[in-house]
Structures are given as structure tokens and as C-alpha cells.
PDB file of C-alpha atoms and ligand atoms in Angstrom:
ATOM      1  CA  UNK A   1       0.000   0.000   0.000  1.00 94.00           C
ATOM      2  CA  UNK A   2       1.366   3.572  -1.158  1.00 96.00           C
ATOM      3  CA  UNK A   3      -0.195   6.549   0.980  1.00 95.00           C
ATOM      4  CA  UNK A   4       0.110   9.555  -1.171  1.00 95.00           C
ATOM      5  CA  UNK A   5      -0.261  13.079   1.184  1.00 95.00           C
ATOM      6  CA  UNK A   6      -1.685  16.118  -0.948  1.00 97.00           C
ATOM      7  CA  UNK A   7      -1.483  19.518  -0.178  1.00 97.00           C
ATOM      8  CA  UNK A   8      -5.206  20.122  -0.432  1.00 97.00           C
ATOM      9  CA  UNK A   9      -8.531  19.199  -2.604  1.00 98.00           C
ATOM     10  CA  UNK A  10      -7.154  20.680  -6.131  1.00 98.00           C
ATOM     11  CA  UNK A  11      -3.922  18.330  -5.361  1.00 98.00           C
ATOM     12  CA  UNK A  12      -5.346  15.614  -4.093  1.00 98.00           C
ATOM     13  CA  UNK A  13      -7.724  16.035  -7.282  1.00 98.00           C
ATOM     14  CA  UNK A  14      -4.974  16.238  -9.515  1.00 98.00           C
ATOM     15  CA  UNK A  15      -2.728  12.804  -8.387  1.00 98.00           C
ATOM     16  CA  UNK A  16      -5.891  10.856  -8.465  1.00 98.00           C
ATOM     17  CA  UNK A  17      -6.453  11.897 -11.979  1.00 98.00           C
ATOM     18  CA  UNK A  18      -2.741  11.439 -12.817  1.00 98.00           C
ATOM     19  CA  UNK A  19      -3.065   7.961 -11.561  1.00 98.00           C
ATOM     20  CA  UNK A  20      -6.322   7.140 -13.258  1.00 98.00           C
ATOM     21  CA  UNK A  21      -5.287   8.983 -16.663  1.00 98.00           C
ATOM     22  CA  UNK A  22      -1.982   6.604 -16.177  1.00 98.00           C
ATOM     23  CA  UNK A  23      -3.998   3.385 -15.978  1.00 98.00           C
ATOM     24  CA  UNK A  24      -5.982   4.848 -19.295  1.00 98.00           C
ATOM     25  CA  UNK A  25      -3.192   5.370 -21.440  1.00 98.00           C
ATOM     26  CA  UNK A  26      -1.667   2.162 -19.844  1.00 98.00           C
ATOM     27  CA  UNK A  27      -4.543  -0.181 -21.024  1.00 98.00           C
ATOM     28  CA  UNK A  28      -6.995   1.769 -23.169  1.00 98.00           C
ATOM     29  CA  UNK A  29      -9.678  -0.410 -22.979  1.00 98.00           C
ATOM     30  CA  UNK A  30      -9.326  -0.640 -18.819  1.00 98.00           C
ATOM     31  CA  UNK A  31     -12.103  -1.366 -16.702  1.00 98.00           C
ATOM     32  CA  UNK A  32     -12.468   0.902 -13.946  1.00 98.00           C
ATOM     33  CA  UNK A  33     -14.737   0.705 -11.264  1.00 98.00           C
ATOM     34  CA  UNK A  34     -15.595   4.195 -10.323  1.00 98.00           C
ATOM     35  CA  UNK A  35     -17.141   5.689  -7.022  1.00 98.00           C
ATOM     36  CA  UNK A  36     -19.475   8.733  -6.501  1.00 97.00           C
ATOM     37  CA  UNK A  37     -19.364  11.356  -3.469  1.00 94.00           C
ATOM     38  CA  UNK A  38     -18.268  14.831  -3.296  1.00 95.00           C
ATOM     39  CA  UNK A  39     -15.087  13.289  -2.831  1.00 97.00           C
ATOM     40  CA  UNK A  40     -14.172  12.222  -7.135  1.00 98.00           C
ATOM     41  CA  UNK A  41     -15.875  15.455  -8.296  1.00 98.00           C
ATOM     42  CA  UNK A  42     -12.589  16.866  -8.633  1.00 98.00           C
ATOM     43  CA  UNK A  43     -10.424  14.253 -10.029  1.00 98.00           C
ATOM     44  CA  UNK A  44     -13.290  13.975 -12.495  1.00 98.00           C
ATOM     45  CA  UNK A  45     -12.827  17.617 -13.766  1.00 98.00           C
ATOM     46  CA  UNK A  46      -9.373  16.873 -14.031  1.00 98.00           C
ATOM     47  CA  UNK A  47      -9.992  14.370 -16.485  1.00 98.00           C
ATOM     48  CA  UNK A  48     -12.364  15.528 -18.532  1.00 98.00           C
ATOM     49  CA  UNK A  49     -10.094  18.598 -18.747  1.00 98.00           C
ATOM     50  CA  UNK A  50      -7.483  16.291 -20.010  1.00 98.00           C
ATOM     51  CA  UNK A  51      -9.951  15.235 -22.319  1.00 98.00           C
ATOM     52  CA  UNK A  52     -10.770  18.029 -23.683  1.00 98.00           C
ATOM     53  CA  UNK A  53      -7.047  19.065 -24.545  1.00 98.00           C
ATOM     54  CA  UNK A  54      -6.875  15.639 -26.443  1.00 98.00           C
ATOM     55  CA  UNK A  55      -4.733  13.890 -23.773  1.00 97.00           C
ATOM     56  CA  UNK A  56      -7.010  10.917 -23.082  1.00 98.00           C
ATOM     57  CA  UNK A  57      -9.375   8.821 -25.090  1.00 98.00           C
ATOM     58  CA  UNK A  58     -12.396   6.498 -23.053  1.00 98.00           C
ATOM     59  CA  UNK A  59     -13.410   5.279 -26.049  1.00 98.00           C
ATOM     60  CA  UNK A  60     -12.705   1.682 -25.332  1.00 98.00           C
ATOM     61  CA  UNK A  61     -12.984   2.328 -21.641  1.00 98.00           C
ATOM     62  CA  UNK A  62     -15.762   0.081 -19.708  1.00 98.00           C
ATOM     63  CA  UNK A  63     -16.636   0.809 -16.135  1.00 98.00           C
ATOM     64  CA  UNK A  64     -18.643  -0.404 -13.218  1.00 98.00           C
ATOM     65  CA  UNK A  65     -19.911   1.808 -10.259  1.00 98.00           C
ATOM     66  CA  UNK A  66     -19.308   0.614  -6.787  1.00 98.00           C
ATOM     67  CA  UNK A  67     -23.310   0.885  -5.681  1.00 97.00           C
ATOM     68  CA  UNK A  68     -26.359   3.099  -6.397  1.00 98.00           C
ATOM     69  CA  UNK A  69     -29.683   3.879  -3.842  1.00 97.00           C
ATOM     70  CA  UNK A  70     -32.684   1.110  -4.245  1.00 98.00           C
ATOM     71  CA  UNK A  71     -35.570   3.071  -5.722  1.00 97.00           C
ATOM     72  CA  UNK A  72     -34.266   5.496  -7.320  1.00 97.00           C
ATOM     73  CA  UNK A  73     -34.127   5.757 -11.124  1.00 96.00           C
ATOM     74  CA  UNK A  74     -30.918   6.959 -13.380  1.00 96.00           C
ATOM     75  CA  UNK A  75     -32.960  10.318 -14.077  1.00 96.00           C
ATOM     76  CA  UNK A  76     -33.515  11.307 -10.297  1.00 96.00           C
ATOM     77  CA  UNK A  77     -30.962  13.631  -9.931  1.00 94.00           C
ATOM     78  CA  UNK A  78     -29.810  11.908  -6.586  1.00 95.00           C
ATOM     79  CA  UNK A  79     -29.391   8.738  -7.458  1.00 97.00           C
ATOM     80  CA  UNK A  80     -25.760   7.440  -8.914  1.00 97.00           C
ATOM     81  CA  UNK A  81     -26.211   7.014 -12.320  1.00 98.00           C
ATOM     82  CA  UNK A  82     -27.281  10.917 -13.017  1.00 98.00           C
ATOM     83  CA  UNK A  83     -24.398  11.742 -10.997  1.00 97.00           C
ATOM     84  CA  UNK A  84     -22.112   9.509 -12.832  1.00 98.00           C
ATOM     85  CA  UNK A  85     -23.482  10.917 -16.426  1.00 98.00           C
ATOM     86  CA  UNK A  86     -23.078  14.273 -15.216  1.00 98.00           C
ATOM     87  CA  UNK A  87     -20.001  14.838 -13.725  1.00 98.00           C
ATOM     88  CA  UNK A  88     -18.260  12.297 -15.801  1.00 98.00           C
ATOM     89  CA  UNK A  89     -19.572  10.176 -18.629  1.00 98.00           C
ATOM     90  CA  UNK A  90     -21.583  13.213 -20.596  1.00 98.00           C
ATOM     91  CA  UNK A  91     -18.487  15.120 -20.959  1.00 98.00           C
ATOM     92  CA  UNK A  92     -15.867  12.428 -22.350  1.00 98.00           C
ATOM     93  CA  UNK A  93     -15.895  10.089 -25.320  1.00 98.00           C
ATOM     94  CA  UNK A  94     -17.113   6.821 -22.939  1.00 98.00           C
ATOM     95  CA  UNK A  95     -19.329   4.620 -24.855  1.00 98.00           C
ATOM     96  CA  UNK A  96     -22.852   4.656 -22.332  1.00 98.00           C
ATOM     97  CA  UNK A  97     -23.809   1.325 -23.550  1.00 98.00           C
ATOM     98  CA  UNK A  98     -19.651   0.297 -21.610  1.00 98.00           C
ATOM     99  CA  UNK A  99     -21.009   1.806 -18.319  1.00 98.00           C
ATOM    100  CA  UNK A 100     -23.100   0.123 -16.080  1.00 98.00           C
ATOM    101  CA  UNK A 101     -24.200   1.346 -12.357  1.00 98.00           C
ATOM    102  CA  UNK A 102     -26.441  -1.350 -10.116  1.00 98.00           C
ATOM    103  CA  UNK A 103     -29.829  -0.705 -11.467  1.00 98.00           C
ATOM    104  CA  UNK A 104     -32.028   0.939  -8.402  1.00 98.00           C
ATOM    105  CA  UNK A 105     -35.274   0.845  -9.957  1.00 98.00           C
ATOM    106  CA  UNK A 106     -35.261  -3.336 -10.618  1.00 97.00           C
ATOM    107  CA  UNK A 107     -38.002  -5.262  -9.294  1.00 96.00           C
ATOM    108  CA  UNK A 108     -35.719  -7.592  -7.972  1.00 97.00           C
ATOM    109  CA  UNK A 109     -32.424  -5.900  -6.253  1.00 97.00           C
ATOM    110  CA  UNK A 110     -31.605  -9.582  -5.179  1.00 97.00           C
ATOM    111  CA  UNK A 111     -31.488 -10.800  -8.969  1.00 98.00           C
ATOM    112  CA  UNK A 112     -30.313  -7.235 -10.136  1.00 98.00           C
ATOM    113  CA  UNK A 113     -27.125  -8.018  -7.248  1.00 98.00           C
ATOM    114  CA  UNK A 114     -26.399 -11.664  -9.141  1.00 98.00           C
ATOM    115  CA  UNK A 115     -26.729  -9.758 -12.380  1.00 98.00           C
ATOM    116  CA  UNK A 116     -24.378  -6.848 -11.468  1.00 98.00           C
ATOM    117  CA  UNK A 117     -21.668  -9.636 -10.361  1.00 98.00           C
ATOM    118  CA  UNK A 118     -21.954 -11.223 -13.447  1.00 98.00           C
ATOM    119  CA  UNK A 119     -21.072  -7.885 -15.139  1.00 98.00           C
ATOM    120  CA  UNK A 120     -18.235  -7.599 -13.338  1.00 98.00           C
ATOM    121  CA  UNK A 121     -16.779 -11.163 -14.226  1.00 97.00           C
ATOM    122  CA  UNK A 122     -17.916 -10.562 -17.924  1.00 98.00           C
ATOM    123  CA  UNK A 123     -15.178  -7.848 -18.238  1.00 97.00           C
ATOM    124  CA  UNK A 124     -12.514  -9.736 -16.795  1.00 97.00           C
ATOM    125  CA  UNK A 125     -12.909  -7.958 -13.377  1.00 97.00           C
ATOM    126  CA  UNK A 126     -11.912  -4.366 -12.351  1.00 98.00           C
ATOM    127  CA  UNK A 127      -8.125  -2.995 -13.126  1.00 98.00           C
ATOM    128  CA  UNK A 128      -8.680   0.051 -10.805  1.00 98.00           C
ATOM    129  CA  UNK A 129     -11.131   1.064  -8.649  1.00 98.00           C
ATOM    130  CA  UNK A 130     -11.482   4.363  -7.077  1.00 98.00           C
ATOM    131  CA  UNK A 131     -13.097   4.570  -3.660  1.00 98.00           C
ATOM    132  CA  UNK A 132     -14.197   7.483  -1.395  1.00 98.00           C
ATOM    133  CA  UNK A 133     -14.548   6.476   2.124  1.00 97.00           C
ATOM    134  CA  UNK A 134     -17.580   7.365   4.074  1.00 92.00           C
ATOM    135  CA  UNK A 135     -17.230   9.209   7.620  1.00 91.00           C
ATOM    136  CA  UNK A 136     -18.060   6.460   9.660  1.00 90.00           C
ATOM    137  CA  UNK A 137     -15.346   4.149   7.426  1.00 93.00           C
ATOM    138  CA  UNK A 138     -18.110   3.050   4.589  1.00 93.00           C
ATOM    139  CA  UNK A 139     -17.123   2.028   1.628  1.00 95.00           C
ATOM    140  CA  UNK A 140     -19.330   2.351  -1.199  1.00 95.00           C
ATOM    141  CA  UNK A 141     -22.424   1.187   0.615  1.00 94.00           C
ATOM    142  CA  UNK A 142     -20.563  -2.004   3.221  1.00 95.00           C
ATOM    143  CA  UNK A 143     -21.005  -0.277   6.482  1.00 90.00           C
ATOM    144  CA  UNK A 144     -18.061  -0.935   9.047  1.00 89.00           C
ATOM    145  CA  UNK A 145     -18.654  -4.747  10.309  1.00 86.00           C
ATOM    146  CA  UNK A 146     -16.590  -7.646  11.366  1.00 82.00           C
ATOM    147  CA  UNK A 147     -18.575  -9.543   8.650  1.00 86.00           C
ATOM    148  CA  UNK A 148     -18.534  -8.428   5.318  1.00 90.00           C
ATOM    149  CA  UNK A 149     -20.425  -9.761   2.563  1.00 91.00           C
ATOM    150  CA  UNK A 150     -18.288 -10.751  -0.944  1.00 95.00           C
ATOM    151  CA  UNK A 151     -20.474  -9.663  -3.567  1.00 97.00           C
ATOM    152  CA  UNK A 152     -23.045  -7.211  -4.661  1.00 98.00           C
ATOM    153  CA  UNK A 153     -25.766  -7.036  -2.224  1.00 97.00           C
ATOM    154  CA  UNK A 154     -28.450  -4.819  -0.967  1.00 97.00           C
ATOM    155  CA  UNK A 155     -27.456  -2.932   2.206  1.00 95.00           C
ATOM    156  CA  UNK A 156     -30.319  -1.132   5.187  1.00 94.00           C
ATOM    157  CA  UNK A 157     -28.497   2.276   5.395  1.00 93.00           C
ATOM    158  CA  UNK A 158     -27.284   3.268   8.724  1.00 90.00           C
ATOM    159  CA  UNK A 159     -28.917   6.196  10.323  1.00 92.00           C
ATOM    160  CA  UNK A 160     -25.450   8.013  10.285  1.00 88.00           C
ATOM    161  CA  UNK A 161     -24.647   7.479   6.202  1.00 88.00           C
ATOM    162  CA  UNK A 162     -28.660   8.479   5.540  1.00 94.00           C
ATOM    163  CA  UNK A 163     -27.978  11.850   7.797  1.00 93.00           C
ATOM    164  CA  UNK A 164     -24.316  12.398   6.382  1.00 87.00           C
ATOM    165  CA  UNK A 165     -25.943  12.133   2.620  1.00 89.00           C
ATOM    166  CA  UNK A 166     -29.058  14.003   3.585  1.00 92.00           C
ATOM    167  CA  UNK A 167     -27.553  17.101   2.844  1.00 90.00           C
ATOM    168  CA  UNK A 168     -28.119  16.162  -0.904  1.00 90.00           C
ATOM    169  CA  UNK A 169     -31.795  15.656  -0.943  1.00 93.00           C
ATOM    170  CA  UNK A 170     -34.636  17.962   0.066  1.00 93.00           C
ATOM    171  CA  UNK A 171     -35.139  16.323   3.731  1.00 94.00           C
ATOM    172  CA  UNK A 172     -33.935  13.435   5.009  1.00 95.00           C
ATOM    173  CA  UNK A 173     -37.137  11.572   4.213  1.00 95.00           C
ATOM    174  CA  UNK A 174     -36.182  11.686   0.625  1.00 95.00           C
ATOM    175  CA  UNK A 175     -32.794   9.592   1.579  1.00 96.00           C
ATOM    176  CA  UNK A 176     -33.502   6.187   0.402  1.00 97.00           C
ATOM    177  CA  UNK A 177     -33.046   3.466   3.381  1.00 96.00           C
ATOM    178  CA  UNK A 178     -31.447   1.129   1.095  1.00 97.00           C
ATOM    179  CA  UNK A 179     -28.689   0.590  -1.457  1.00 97.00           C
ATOM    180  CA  UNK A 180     -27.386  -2.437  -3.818  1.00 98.00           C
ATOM    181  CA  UNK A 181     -23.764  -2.271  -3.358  1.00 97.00           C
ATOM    182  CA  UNK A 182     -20.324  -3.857  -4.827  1.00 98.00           C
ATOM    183  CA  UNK A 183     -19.373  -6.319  -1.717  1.00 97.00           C
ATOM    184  CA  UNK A 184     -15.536  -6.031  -0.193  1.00 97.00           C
ATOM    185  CA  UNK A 185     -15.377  -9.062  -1.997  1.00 97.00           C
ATOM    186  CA  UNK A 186     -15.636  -7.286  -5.407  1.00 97.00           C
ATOM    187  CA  UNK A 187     -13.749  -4.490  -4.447  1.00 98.00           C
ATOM    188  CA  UNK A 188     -11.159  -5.998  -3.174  1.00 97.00           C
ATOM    189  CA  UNK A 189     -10.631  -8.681  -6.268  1.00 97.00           C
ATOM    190  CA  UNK A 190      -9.734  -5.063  -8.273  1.00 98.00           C
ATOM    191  CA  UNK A 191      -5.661  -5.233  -9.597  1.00 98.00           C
ATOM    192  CA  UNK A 192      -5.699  -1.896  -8.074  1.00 98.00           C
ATOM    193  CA  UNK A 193      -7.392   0.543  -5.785  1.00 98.00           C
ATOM    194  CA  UNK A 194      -7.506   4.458  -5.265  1.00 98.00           C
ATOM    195  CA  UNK A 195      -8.935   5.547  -2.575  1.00 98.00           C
ATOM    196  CA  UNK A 196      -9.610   8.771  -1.780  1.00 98.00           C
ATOM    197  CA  UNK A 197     -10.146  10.940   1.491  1.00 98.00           C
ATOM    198  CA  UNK A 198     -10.096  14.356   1.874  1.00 98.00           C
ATOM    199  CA  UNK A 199     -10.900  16.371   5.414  1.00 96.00           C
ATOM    200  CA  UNK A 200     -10.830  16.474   8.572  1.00 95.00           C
ATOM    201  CA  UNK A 201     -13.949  14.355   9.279  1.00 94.00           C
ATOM    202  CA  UNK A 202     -12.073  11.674   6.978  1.00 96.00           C
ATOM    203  CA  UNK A 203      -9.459  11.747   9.218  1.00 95.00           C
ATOM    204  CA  UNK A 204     -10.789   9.308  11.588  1.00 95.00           C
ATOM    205  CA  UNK A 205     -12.227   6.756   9.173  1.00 95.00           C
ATOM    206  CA  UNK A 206      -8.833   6.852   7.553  1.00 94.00           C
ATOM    207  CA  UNK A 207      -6.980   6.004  10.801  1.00 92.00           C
TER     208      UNK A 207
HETATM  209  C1  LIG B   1     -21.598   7.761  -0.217  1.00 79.14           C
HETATM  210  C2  LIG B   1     -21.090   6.735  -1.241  1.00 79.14           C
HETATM  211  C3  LIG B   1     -19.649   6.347  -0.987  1.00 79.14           C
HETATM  212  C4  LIG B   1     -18.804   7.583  -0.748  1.00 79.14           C
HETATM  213  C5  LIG B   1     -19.318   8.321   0.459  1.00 79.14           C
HETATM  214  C6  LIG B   1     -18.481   9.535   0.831  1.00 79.14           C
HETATM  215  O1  LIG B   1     -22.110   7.174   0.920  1.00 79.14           O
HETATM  216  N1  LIG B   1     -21.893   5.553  -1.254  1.00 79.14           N
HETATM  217  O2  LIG B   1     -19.187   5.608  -2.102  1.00 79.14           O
HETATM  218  O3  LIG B   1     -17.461   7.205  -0.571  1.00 79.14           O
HETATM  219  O4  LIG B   1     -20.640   8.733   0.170  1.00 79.14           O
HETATM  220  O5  LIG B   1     -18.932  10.664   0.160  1.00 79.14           O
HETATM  221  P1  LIG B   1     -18.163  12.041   0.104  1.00 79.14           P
HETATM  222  O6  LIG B   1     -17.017  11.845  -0.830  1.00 79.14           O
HETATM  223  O7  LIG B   1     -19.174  13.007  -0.399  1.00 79.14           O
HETATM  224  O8  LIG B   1     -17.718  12.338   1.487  1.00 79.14           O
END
């Protein structure tokens, strides 16, 4: 494990993109397994930035998101996937039909979780997948446990990461109660992992 220390947000921003643009141009047709958050916003600018000046190309890039919120569609502007499309995948050359985020809306998350792991085996699993890391240590949706399930699963979100995330809906009615997320097991069968922390109230989870 490398621990990289940035100055601040627009550094810590820019080495994540460094190291994601390097795994790009390293295997153009990569899979990454990408993560949502304040936390990527940045390293995603950074990219598409790079994009823009002709540095990187995502046309044969395929990805996988780490989780998304169980009843939610891709058009509610909270859930994952209308995130994902619009801080990332709208403004680079990434072929929609090569990205695929746990469908919230299916009316079976149990098959939809079998289905999503099958995804992930289809490509030849993940090459690098970024992570954010959630104030009470969560990673994409597994909440800190001694147990931890392997694959994609649906997760009851704890009262602390449905307050922490409330501040992106109207009230914290509106925050779904539960998720279909990647397992530790999938995560941690990536060739590589970036995870990401910036703050203060990181600090602890990081620890
Ligand atoms: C959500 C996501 C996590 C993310 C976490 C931290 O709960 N499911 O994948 O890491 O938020 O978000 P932020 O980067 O906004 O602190």
C-alpha cells in the first residue's frame, strides 16, 4: 500500500487523476470501477479537462460503479447514475452502452445483485477502482462490520450514512433506506485501488 499526502482538494484532485489517466493510457480499454461522493468530483474535472485538450481517449474504456440507492431511477438527480453521467460520462468520449451502475429501480435488487456480479466477471474484473470512504469508514455502501459480505448485495443504510448524505436531498425523508452495493469481496478482487479521502472528518475513518 502507497499513501500519497496532498497539499489540499485541487492536489489531491490532480494525483488521483494522474493515476487514473496513467492506468488509461496504460490499457486503453481498462475497466475501472468508479465511485461517486463529493469526494471524485474533482479528479473527475481533471480528467475531462485532459480530455478536452486531447490527452485521453475512453473510447474503449468500460466501467462499473461501486453501488447506487434502491428506488431510485438513473434520471432522479440523486441517485448514482445521473451523478455519474453528469459529472463524468456526458463530458468524455465513454461509450454509455460500456457503463453500467447497479440498477435501483429493478423489481428484484436480489437478482439485479447476481446480475451486477456477473457484469463484473464478464469484463474480466476491475483494473482500478477508485473509492471514497464514508465518515463512519463506509465504503461504497458495506457499512463498518466484522462480517462483510463478498459480492453485490443490498445494504439497510445506517442512520449516520442516511444523515451524512441528507444534505443532498430535500429532507432526510427523501434519503432512500437502502442501497445495492459492490461487496468487499468485489472491491477488493480489483488489480488496483484508489482511494480517496479528503478532510478532517475523513481523518478518523482513515486512521
Ligand atoms: C456515499 C457513497 C460512498 C462515498 C461516500 C463519501 O455514501 N456511497 O461511495 O465514498 O458517500 O462521500 P463524500 O465523498 O461526499 O464524502
Amino acid at each position: 500500500m502507497k499513501i500519497y499526502a496532498a497539499k489540499d482538494y485541487s492536489d489531491l484532485s490532480r494525483k488521483a487523476a494522474n493515476l487514473i489517466s496513467a492506468q488509461i493510457i496504460m490499457k486503453p480499454d481498462a475497466v475501472l470501477g468508479l465511485a461517486t461522493g463529493s469526494t471524485p468530483v474533482g479528479a473527475y474535472k481533471q480528467l475531462i479537462a485532459w480530455y478536452e485538450e486531447g490527452d485521453l481517449d475512453f473510447s474503449r474504456i468500460r466501467s462499473v460503479n461501486l453501488d447506487e440507492y434502491k428506488g431510485l431511477s438513473g434520471e432522479h438527480d440523486q441517485s448514482y447514475r445521473y451523478f455519474m453521467n453528469h459529472n463524468l460520462f456526458n463530458h468524455v468520449n465513454i461509450r454509455k452502452e460500456d457503463t453500467n451502475v447497479p440498477n435501483g429501480l429493478a423489481e428484484d435488487a436480489e437478482a439485479e445483485c447476481v446480475r451486477y456480479n456477473g457484469v463484473i466477471a464478464a469484463m474480466g474484473g476491475i483494473d482500478l477502482q477508485l473509492l471514497g470512504i464514508g465518515g463512519n469508514g463506509h465504503i461504497g455502501f458495506n457499512e463498518p462490520s466484522s462480517v462483510f459480505e463478498k459480492g453485490t448485495h443490498v445494504v439497510t443504510l445506517t442512520e449516520e450514512t442516511r444523515q451524512s448524505n441528507a444534505r443532498f436531498f430535500a429532507s432526510i425523508d427523501e434519503v432512500p433506506t437502502h442501497a445495492l452495493t459492490m461487496g468487499v469481496g468485489n472491491i477488493m478482487s480489483a488489480r488496483k485501488i484508489l482511494l480517496l479521502a479528503s478532510g478532517e472528518a475523513k481523518a478518523k475513518a482513515v486512521y
